[in-house]
Amino acid sequence: AYIPNYLSNLNTNMTLYQRIYNFVLLTFAKFVNQHYAMSRSQNIVNKYFSNFNPPLGELIVNTSLLFVNTHFSLGISRPVSSNVVEVGGIHMRTTSSQLPMDIQQILDQSSQGVILVSFGSLIRISSFPRHMISMFLEAFSTVSLTIILKYEDDLPEAPPNV
């Protein structure tokens, strides 16, 4: 119960109550996996591969090598078997492409550095309430560095460093 369950938002510094909660979550996840997910998966395998042997549960126990899409630097430290290979990030490009000229020009002109503020591709800052955008801009105006803000529309009343 010392490794936080992936279904929880616990960290490694758990109280006794949190450890009990973590144990209950782990037990629940194992129960659901064994009695629901595995039986449904086995039914699908049986439907499409009628001569498939051995059962999935036996295959899992006898796995020789397992690639997992995680990386040790991004999660909580946990013991893993020697047959587990973490390949998280393998899909990322190792070569970089050229920056757009306007961004390259900003970087070249900023002697002290630049702060990049982006909420990713799913969150549009322009959809934030107006008062929240104003709070961001006011906070940015107090910083002496140049700020590149990913904003989808025309940015109203931007401070000179944004």
Coordinates of N, CA and C in Angstrom, one line a residue:
A1 N 0.8 -1.2 0.0 CA 0.0 0.0 0.0 C 0.9 1.3 0.0
Y2 N 2.1 1.1 -0.2 CA 3.0 2.3 -0.2 C 3.2 3.0 -1.6
I3 N 2.7 2.3 -2.7 CA 2.8 2.9 -4.0 C 1.4 3.3 -4.3
P4 N 1.2 4.6 -4.6 CA -0.2 5.1 -4.9 C -0.8 4.5 -6.1
N5 N -2.1 4.1 -6.0 CA -2.8 3.5 -7.1 C -3.0 4.5 -8.2
Y6 N -3.0 4.1 -9.4 CA -3.2 5.0 -10.6 C -4.6 5.6 -10.6
L7 N -5.5 5.0 -9.9 CA -6.9 5.5 -9.9 C -7.1 6.7 -8.9
S8 N -6.1 6.9 -8.0 CA -6.2 7.9 -7.0 C -5.3 9.1 -7.3
N9 N -5.5 10.1 -6.6 CA -4.6 11.3 -6.7 C -3.7 11.4 -5.5
L10 N -3.3 10.3 -4.9 CA -2.5 10.3 -3.8 C -1.0 10.4 -4.2
N11 N -0.2 10.8 -3.2 CA 1.3 10.9 -3.5 C 1.9 9.8 -2.6
T12 N 3.2 9.8 -2.6 CA 3.9 8.7 -1.8 C 3.9 9.0 -0.3
N13 N 3.6 10.2 0.1 CA 3.5 10.5 1.6 C 2.1 10.4 2.1
M14 N 1.7 9.1 2.3 CA 0.3 8.9 2.7 C 0.1 8.7 4.2
T15 N -1.1 9.1 4.7 CA -1.4 8.8 6.0 C -1.9 7.3 6.1
L16 N -2.2 6.9 7.3 CA -2.8 5.5 7.5 C -4.1 5.4 6.7
Y17 N -5.0 6.4 6.9 CA -6.3 6.3 6.2 C -6.1 6.3 4.7
Q18 N -5.1 7.1 4.1 CA -4.9 7.1 2.7 C -4.3 5.7 2.2
R19 N -3.5 5.1 3.1 CA -3.0 3.8 2.7 C -4.1 2.8 2.6
I20 N -5.0 2.8 3.6 CA -6.1 1.9 3.6 C -7.0 2.2 2.3
Y21 N -7.2 3.4 2.0 CA -8.0 3.8 0.8 C -7.3 3.3 -0.4
N22 N -6.0 3.4 -0.5 CA -5.2 3.0 -1.6 C -5.3 1.5 -1.7
F23 N -5.2 0.7 -0.6 CA -5.4 -0.7 -0.6 C -6.8 -1.1 -1.2
V24 N -7.8 -0.4 -0.7 CA -9.1 -0.7 -1.2 C -9.2 -0.5 -2.7
L25 N -8.7 0.6 -3.2 CA -8.7 0.9 -4.6 C -7.9 -0.2 -5.4
L26 N -6.8 -0.7 -4.9 CA -6.0 -1.7 -5.6 C -6.8 -3.0 -5.6
T27 N -7.5 -3.4 -4.5 CA -8.3 -4.6 -4.4 C -9.5 -4.5 -5.4
F28 N -10.1 -3.3 -5.5 CA -11.2 -3.1 -6.4 C -10.8 -3.2 -7.8
A29 N -9.6 -2.6 -8.2 CA -9.1 -2.7 -9.5 C -8.8 -4.1 -9.9
K30 N -8.2 -4.9 -9.0 CA -7.9 -6.3 -9.3 C -9.2 -7.1 -9.5
F31 N -10.2 -6.8 -8.7 CA -11.4 -7.6 -8.8 C -12.1 -7.3 -10.1
V32 N -12.2 -6.0 -10.5 CA -12.8 -5.6 -11.8 C -12.0 -6.2 -12.9
N33 N -10.7 -6.2 -12.9 CA -9.9 -6.8 -13.9 C -10.1 -8.3 -14.1
Q34 N -10.1 -9.0 -12.9 CA -10.3 -10.4 -13.0 C -11.7 -10.9 -13.4
H35 N -12.7 -10.2 -12.8 CA -14.1 -10.7 -13.0 C -14.8 -10.0 -14.1
Y36 N -14.3 -8.9 -14.6 CA -15.1 -8.2 -15.7 C -14.2 -8.1 -17.0
A37 N -13.1 -7.4 -16.8 CA -12.3 -7.1 -18.0 C -11.7 -8.4 -18.6
M38 N -11.1 -9.3 -17.8 CA -10.5 -10.5 -18.3 C -11.6 -11.4 -19.0
S39 N -12.7 -11.5 -18.4 CA -13.8 -12.4 -18.9 C -14.3 -11.9 -20.3
R40 N -14.5 -10.5 -20.3 CA -14.9 -9.9 -21.6 C -13.8 -10.1 -22.7
S41 N -12.6 -9.8 -22.3 CA -11.5 -10.0 -23.2 C -11.4 -11.4 -23.7
Q42 N -11.5 -12.4 -22.8 CA -11.4 -13.8 -23.2 C -12.6 -14.1 -24.1
N43 N -13.8 -13.6 -23.9 CA -14.9 -13.8 -24.8 C -14.6 -13.3 -26.2
I44 N -14.0 -12.1 -26.3 CA -13.7 -11.6 -27.6 C -12.7 -12.4 -28.3
V45 N -11.6 -12.9 -27.6 CA -10.6 -13.7 -28.2 C -11.3 -15.0 -28.6
N46 N -12.1 -15.6 -27.8 CA -12.8 -16.9 -28.2 C -13.7 -16.7 -29.4
K47 N -14.3 -15.5 -29.6 CA -15.2 -15.3 -30.7 C -14.4 -15.2 -32.0
Y48 N -13.3 -14.5 -32.0 CA -12.5 -14.3 -33.2 C -11.4 -15.3 -33.5
F49 N -10.9 -15.9 -32.4 CA -9.9 -16.9 -32.5 C -10.3 -18.2 -31.8
S50 N -11.1 -19.0 -32.5 CA -11.8 -20.1 -31.8 C -10.8 -21.2 -31.3
N51 N -9.6 -21.3 -31.9 CA -8.6 -22.3 -31.5 C -7.5 -21.7 -30.7
F52 N -7.8 -20.5 -30.0 CA -6.7 -19.8 -29.3 C -6.5 -20.5 -27.9
N53 N -5.3 -20.9 -27.7 CA -4.8 -21.5 -26.5 C -3.5 -20.9 -26.1
P54 N -3.1 -20.7 -25.0 CA -3.8 -20.9 -23.7 C -4.7 -19.7 -23.4
P55 N -5.4 -19.7 -22.3 CA -6.3 -18.6 -21.9 C -5.5 -17.3 -21.6
L56 N -6.1 -16.2 -21.7 CA -5.4 -14.9 -21.6 C -4.7 -14.8 -20.2
G57 N -5.4 -15.2 -19.2 CA -4.8 -15.1 -17.8 C -3.5 -15.9 -17.7
E58 N -3.4 -17.0 -18.4 CA -2.1 -17.8 -18.4 C -1.1 -17.0 -19.2
L59 N -1.5 -16.4 -20.3 CA -0.5 -15.7 -21.2 C 0.1 -14.5 -20.4
I60 N -0.8 -13.8 -19.6 CA -0.3 -12.7 -18.8 C 0.7 -13.1 -17.8
V61 N 0.4 -14.2 -17.1 CA 1.4 -14.7 -16.1 C 2.7 -15.1 -16.7
N62 N 2.7 -15.6 -17.9 CA 3.9 -16.1 -18.6 C 4.5 -15.1 -19.6
T63 N 4.2 -13.9 -19.4 CA 4.8 -12.9 -20.3 C 6.3 -12.8 -20.2
S64 N 7.0 -12.9 -21.3 CA 8.5 -12.8 -21.3 C 9.0 -11.4 -21.3
L65 N 8.3 -10.6 -22.1 CA 8.7 -9.2 -22.3 C 7.5 -8.3 -22.5
L66 N 7.5 -7.2 -21.8 CA 6.4 -6.3 -21.8 C 6.8 -4.8 -22.0
F67 N 6.4 -4.2 -23.1 CA 6.7 -2.8 -23.4 C 5.5 -2.0 -22.8
V68 N 5.9 -1.0 -22.0 CA 4.8 -0.1 -21.4 C 5.1 1.3 -21.8
N69 N 4.0 2.1 -22.1 CA 4.2 3.5 -22.5 C 4.3 4.4 -21.3
T70 N 5.3 4.2 -20.5 CA 5.6 5.1 -19.4 C 7.1 5.4 -19.4
H71 N 7.5 6.4 -18.6 CA 8.9 6.7 -18.5 C 9.2 7.0 -17.0
F72 N 10.2 6.4 -16.5 CA 10.5 6.5 -15.0 C 10.6 7.9 -14.5
S73 N 11.0 8.9 -15.4 CA 11.2 10.2 -14.9 C 9.9 11.0 -14.8
L74 N 8.8 10.4 -15.3 CA 7.5 11.2 -15.2 C 6.5 10.6 -14.2
G75 N 6.9 9.6 -13.5 CA 5.9 9.1 -12.5 C 6.5 8.9 -11.2
I76 N 5.8 8.2 -10.3 CA 6.2 7.9 -9.0 C 7.2 6.7 -9.1
S77 N 8.2 6.7 -8.3 CA 9.1 5.6 -8.3 C 8.4 4.3 -7.8
R78 N 8.5 3.3 -8.6 CA 7.9 2.0 -8.3 C 8.7 0.9 -8.8
P79 N 8.7 -0.2 -8.1 CA 9.5 -1.4 -8.6 C 8.8 -2.0 -9.8
V80 N 9.7 -2.4 -10.8 CA 9.1 -3.1 -12.0 C 10.0 -4.3 -12.2
S81 N 9.4 -5.3 -12.8 CA 10.0 -6.6 -13.1 C 11.1 -6.4 -14.2
S82 N 12.1 -7.2 -14.2 CA 13.1 -7.1 -15.2 C 12.6 -7.3 -16.7
N83 N 11.5 -7.9 -16.8 CA 10.9 -8.1 -18.2 C 10.1 -6.9 -18.7
V84 N 10.0 -5.9 -17.9 CA 9.3 -4.7 -18.3 C 10.2 -3.6 -18.8
V85 N 9.9 -3.2 -20.1 CA 10.7 -2.1 -20.7 C 9.9 -0.9 -20.9
E86 N 10.3 0.2 -20.3 CA 9.5 1.5 -20.4 C 10.0 2.1 -21.7
V87 N 9.0 2.4 -22.6 CA 9.3 3.0 -23.9 C 8.5 4.3 -24.1
G88 N 8.1 4.9 -23.0 CA 7.4 6.2 -23.0 C 8.2 7.3 -23.7
G89 N 7.6 8.0 -24.7 CA 8.3 9.0 -25.4 C 8.9 8.5 -26.7
I90 N 8.8 7.2 -27.0 CA 9.5 6.6 -28.2 C 8.8 7.2 -29.5
H91 N 7.6 7.7 -29.3 CA 6.9 8.3 -30.5 C 7.4 9.7 -30.8
M92 N 8.1 10.3 -30.0 CA 8.5 11.7 -30.2 C 9.7 11.8 -31.2
R93 N 9.7 12.9 -31.9 CA 10.7 13.2 -32.9 C 12.1 13.5 -32.2
T94 N 13.1 13.0 -32.8 CA 14.4 13.3 -32.3 C 15.1 14.4 -33.0
T95 N 14.6 14.8 -34.2 CA 15.1 15.9 -34.9 C 14.2 17.1 -34.8
S96 N 14.7 18.3 -34.7 CA 13.9 19.5 -34.6 C 13.8 20.2 -35.9
S97 N 12.7 20.9 -36.0 CA 12.4 21.6 -37.2 C 12.7 23.1 -36.9
Q98 N 12.7 23.9 -38.0 CA 13.0 25.3 -37.8 C 11.8 26.0 -37.2
L99 N 12.1 27.0 -36.3 CA 11.1 27.8 -35.7 C 10.5 28.8 -36.8
P100 N 9.3 29.2 -36.6 CA 8.8 30.2 -37.5 C 9.6 31.5 -37.3
M101 N 9.8 32.3 -38.4 CA 10.7 33.5 -38.3 C 10.3 34.5 -37.3
D102 N 9.0 34.7 -37.0 CA 8.6 35.7 -36.0 C 9.0 35.3 -34.6
I103 N 8.9 34.0 -34.3 CA 9.3 33.5 -33.0 C 10.8 33.5 -32.9
Q104 N 11.5 33.1 -34.0 CA 13.0 33.1 -33.9 C 13.5 34.5 -33.7
Q105 N 12.8 35.5 -34.3 CA 13.2 36.9 -34.2 C 13.0 37.3 -32.7
I106 N 11.9 37.0 -32.1 CA 11.7 37.3 -30.7 C 12.8 36.7 -29.8
L107 N 13.1 35.4 -30.1 CA 14.1 34.8 -29.3 C 15.5 35.4 -29.4
D108 N 15.8 35.8 -30.7 CA 17.1 36.4 -30.9 C 17.2 37.8 -30.3
Q109 N 16.1 38.5 -30.2 CA 16.1 39.9 -29.6 C 16.0 39.9 -28.1
S110 N 15.7 38.8 -27.5 CA 15.5 38.7 -26.0 C 16.8 38.3 -25.4
S111 N 17.5 39.2 -24.8 CA 18.8 38.9 -24.2 C 18.7 38.1 -22.9
Q112 N 17.7 38.3 -22.1 CA 17.5 37.7 -20.8 C 16.8 36.4 -20.9
G113 N 16.1 36.1 -22.0 CA 15.4 34.8 -22.1 C 13.9 35.1 -22.4
V114 N 13.2 34.0 -22.6 CA 11.8 34.1 -22.9 C 11.0 33.1 -22.1
I115 N 9.7 33.5 -21.8 CA 8.8 32.6 -21.1 C 7.7 32.2 -22.1
L116 N 7.5 30.9 -22.3 CA 6.4 30.5 -23.2 C 5.3 30.0 -22.4
V117 N 4.1 30.6 -22.6 CA 2.9 30.3 -21.9 C 1.9 29.7 -22.9
S118 N 1.6 28.4 -22.7 CA 0.6 27.7 -23.6 C -0.1 26.7 -22.8
F119 N -1.4 26.6 -23.0 CA -2.3 25.6 -22.3 C -2.5 24.4 -23.2
G120 N -1.7 24.2 -24.2 CA -1.8 23.1 -25.1 C -2.8 23.3 -26.2
S121 N -3.2 22.3 -26.9 CA -4.0 22.4 -28.1 C -5.5 22.3 -27.8
L122 N -5.8 21.8 -26.6 CA -7.3 21.6 -26.3 C -7.9 22.8 -25.5
I123 N -7.1 23.6 -24.9 CA -7.6 24.7 -24.1 C -7.3 26.0 -24.9
R124 N -8.4 26.8 -25.2 CA -8.3 28.0 -25.9 C -8.3 29.2 -24.8
I125 N -7.2 29.9 -24.7 CA -7.2 31.0 -23.7 C -8.2 32.0 -24.1
S126 N -8.5 32.2 -25.4 CA -9.5 33.2 -25.8 C -10.9 32.9 -25.3
S127 N -11.1 31.7 -24.8 CA -12.4 31.3 -24.3 C -12.5 31.6 -22.8
F128 N -11.4 32.0 -22.2 CA -11.4 32.3 -20.7 C -12.3 33.5 -20.5
P129 N -12.8 33.6 -19.3 CA -13.5 34.9 -19.0 C -12.6 36.1 -19.1
R130 N -13.1 37.2 -19.4 CA -12.3 38.4 -19.7 C -11.5 38.8 -18.5
H131 N -12.1 38.7 -17.3 CA -11.4 39.1 -16.0 C -10.1 38.2 -15.8
M132 N -10.2 36.9 -16.2 CA -9.1 36.0 -16.0 C -8.0 36.3 -17.0
I133 N -8.3 36.7 -18.2 CA -7.3 37.1 -19.2 C -6.6 38.3 -18.7
S134 N -7.4 39.3 -18.1 CA -6.8 40.5 -17.6 C -5.8 40.2 -16.5
M135 N -6.2 39.2 -15.6 CA -5.3 38.9 -14.5 C -4.0 38.3 -15.0
F136 N -4.1 37.4 -16.0 CA -2.8 36.9 -16.6 C -2.0 38.0 -17.2
L137 N -2.6 38.9 -18.0 CA -1.9 40.0 -18.6 C -1.2 40.9 -17.6
E138 N -2.0 41.2 -16.5 CA -1.4 42.0 -15.4 C -0.2 41.4 -14.7
A139 N -0.3 40.1 -14.5 CA 0.8 39.3 -13.9 C 2.0 39.3 -14.9
F140 N 1.7 39.2 -16.2 CA 2.8 39.1 -17.2 C 3.5 40.5 -17.2
S141 N 2.8 41.6 -17.0 CA 3.4 42.9 -17.1 C 4.4 43.2 -16.0
T142 N 4.3 42.4 -14.9 CA 5.3 42.6 -13.8 C 6.6 41.9 -14.0
V143 N 6.6 41.0 -15.1 CA 7.8 40.2 -15.3 C 8.7 41.0 -16.3
S144 N 10.0 41.0 -16.1 CA 10.9 41.7 -17.0 C 11.3 40.9 -18.2
L145 N 11.0 39.7 -18.3 CA 11.3 38.9 -19.5 C 10.2 39.0 -20.6
T146 N 10.6 38.6 -21.8 CA 9.6 38.6 -22.9 C 8.8 37.4 -22.7
I147 N 7.5 37.5 -23.0 CA 6.5 36.4 -22.8 C 5.9 36.1 -24.2
I148 N 6.0 34.9 -24.6 CA 5.3 34.4 -25.8 C 4.0 33.7 -25.3
L149 N 2.9 34.2 -25.6 CA 1.6 33.7 -25.2 C 0.9 33.1 -26.3
K150 N 0.5 31.8 -26.2 CA -0.3 31.2 -27.3 C -1.7 31.6 -27.1
Y151 N -2.1 32.5 -28.0 CA -3.5 33.1 -28.0 C -4.1 33.0 -29.4
E152 N -5.3 32.5 -29.5 CA -5.9 32.2 -30.7 C -6.5 33.4 -31.5
D153 N -6.8 34.4 -30.8 CA -7.4 35.6 -31.5 C -6.5 36.8 -31.3
D154 N -7.0 38.0 -31.7 CA -6.2 39.2 -31.4 C -6.2 39.5 -29.9
L155 N -5.0 39.7 -29.4 CA -4.9 39.9 -27.9 C -5.1 41.3 -27.6
P156 N -6.2 41.6 -26.9 CA -6.5 43.0 -26.5 C -5.6 43.5 -25.4
E157 N -5.2 44.7 -25.4 CA -4.4 45.4 -24.3 C -3.3 44.6 -23.8
A158 N -2.5 44.1 -24.7 CA -1.3 43.3 -24.3 C -0.2 44.2 -23.8
P159 N 0.5 43.9 -22.6 CA 1.6 44.6 -22.2 C 2.7 44.5 -23.2
P160 N 3.7 45.5 -23.2 CA 4.7 45.5 -24.2 C 5.6 44.2 -24.2
N161 N 5.7 43.5 -23.1 CA 6.6 42.3 -23.1 C 5.9 41.0 -23.5
V162 N 4.6 41.2 -23.9 CA 3.8 40.0 -24.3 C 3.7 39.9 -25.8

